[in-house]
mmCIF file of C-alpha atoms in Angstrom:
data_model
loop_
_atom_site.group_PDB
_atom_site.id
_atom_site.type_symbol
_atom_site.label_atom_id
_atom_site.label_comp_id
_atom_site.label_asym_id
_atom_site.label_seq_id
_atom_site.Cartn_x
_atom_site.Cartn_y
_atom_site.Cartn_z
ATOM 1 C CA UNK A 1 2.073 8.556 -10.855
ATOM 2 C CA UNK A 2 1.163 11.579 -9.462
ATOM 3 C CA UNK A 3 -1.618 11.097 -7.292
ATOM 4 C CA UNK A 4 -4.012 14.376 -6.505
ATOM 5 C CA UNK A 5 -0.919 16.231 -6.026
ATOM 6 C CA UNK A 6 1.027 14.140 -3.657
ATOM 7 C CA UNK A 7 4.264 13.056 -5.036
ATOM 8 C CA UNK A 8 4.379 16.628 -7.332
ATOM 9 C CA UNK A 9 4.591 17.899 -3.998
ATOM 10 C CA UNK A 10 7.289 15.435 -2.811
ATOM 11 C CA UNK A 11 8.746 16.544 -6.041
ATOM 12 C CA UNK A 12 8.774 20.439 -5.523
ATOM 13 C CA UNK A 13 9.552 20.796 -2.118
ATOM 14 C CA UNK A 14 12.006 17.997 -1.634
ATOM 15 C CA UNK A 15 13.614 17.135 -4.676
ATOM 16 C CA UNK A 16 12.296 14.092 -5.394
ATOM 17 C CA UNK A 17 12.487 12.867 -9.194
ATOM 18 C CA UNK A 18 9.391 11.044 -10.540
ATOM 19 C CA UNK A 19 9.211 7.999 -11.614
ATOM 20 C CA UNK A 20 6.797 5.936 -12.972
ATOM 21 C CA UNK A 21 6.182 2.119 -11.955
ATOM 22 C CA UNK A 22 3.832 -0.320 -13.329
ATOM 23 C CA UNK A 23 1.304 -1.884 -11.132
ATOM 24 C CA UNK A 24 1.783 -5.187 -9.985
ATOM 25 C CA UNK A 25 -0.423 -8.383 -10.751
ATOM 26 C CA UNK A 26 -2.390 -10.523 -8.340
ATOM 27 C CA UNK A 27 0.395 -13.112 -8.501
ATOM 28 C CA UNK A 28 3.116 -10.330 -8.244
ATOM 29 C CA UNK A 29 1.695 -9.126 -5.706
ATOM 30 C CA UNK A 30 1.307 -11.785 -3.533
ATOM 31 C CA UNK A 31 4.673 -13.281 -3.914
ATOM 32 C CA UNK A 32 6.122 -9.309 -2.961
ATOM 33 C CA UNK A 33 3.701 -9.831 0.443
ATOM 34 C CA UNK A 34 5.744 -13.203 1.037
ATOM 35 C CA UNK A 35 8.706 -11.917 0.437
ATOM 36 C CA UNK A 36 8.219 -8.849 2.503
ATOM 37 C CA UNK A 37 6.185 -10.434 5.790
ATOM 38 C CA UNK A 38 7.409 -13.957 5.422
ATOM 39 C CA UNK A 39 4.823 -16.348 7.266
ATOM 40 C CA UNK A 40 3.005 -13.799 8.563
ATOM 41 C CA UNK A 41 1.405 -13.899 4.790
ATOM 42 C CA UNK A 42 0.208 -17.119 4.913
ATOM 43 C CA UNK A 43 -1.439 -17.321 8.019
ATOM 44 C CA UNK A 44 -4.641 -16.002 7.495
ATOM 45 C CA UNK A 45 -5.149 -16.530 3.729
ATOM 46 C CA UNK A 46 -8.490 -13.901 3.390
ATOM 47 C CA UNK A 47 -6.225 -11.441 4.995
ATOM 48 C CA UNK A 48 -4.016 -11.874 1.828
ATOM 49 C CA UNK A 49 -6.835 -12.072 -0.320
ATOM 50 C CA UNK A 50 -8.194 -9.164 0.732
ATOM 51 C CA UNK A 51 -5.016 -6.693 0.967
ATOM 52 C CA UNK A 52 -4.326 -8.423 -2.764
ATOM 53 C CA UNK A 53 -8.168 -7.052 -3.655
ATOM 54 C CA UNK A 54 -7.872 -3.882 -2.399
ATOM 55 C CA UNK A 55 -4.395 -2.465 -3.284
ATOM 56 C CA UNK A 56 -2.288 -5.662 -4.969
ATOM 57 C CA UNK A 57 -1.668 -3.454 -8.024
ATOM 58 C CA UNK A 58 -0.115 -0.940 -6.147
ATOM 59 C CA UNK A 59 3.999 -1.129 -5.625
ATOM 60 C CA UNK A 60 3.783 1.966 -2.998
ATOM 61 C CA UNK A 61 0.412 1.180 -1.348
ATOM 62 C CA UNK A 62 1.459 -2.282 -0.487
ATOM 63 C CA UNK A 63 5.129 -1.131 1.202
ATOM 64 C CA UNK A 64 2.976 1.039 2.969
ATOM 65 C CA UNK A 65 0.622 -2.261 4.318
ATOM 66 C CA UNK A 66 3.764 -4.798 4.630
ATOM 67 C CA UNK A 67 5.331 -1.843 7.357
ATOM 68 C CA UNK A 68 2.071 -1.848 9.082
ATOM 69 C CA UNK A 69 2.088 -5.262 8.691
ATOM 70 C CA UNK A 70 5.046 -5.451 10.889
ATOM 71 C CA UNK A 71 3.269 -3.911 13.656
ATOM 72 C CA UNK A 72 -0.380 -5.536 13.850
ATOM 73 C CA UNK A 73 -1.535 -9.224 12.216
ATOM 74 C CA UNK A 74 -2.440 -8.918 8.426
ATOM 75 C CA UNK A 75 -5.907 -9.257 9.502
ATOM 76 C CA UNK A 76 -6.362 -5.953 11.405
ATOM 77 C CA UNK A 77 -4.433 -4.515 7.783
ATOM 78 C CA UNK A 78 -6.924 -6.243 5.960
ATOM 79 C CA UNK A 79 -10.045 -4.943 8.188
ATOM 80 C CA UNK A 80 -8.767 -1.588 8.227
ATOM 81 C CA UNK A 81 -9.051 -1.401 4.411
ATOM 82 C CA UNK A 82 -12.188 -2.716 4.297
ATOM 83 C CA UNK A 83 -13.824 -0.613 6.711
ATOM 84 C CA UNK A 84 -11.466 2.386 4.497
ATOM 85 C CA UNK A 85 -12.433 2.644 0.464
ATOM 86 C CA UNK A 86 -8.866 4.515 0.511
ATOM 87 C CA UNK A 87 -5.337 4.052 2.668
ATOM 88 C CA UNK A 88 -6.963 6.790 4.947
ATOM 89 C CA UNK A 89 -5.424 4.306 7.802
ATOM 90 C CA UNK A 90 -2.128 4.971 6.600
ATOM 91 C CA UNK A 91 -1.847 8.475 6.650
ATOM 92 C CA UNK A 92 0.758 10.052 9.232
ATOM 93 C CA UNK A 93 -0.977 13.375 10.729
ATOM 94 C CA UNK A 94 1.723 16.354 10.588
ATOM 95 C CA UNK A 95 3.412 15.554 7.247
ATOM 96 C CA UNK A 96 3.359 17.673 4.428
ATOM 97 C CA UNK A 97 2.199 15.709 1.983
ATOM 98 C CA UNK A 98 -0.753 13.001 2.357
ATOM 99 C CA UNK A 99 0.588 9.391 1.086
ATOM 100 C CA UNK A 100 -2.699 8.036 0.028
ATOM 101 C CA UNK A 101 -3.586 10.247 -2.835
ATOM 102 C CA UNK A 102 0.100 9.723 -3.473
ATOM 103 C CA UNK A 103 -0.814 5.740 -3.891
ATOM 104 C CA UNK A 104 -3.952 6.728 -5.889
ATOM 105 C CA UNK A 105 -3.800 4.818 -9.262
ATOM 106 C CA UNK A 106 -4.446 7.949 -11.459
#
């Protein structure tokens, strides 16, 4: 996956290897939300439904939403993406490289 640029930058400048990981199902990736946030998952079932709709495929994107996750309720994840086509949310102003072209699925 390389993103727009993103991880061949990670790559480059900090050594990174690439790797290539397959996208995870609906199912898959609601069980890794479960596993990662516990309860929290379950308690507000559109929440889950929506993260799932919006980035469930991708393994990155949704380590990225279960550590935000750990911070705010699932719901304010979920309404964040929705009111964001992109993980625009989840960027980190002064870094080098911009992690949500890096989750891009292409």
């Amino acid at each position: 996956m390389t993103g727009r640029g993103g991880m061949n930058g990670l790559v480059v400048s900090e050594g990174g290897r690439p790797s290539r990981v397959d996208v995870f199902s609906p199912g898959q990736a609601r069980s890794y939300l479960r596993l990662r946030l516990g309860a929290a998952a379950d308690t507000d079932p559109a929440a889950l439904r929506a993260v799932v709709d919006r980035r469930g495929g991708l393994t990155l994107a949704l380590a990225m939403i279960c550590a935000r996750a750990a911070a705010v309720p699932l719901s304010a994840v979920a309404d964040e993406l929705r009111r964001d086509s992109g993980l625009g949310p989840f960027a980190v102003a002064g870094t080098p490289h911009d992690l949500p072209p890096a989750c891009s699925a292409g």
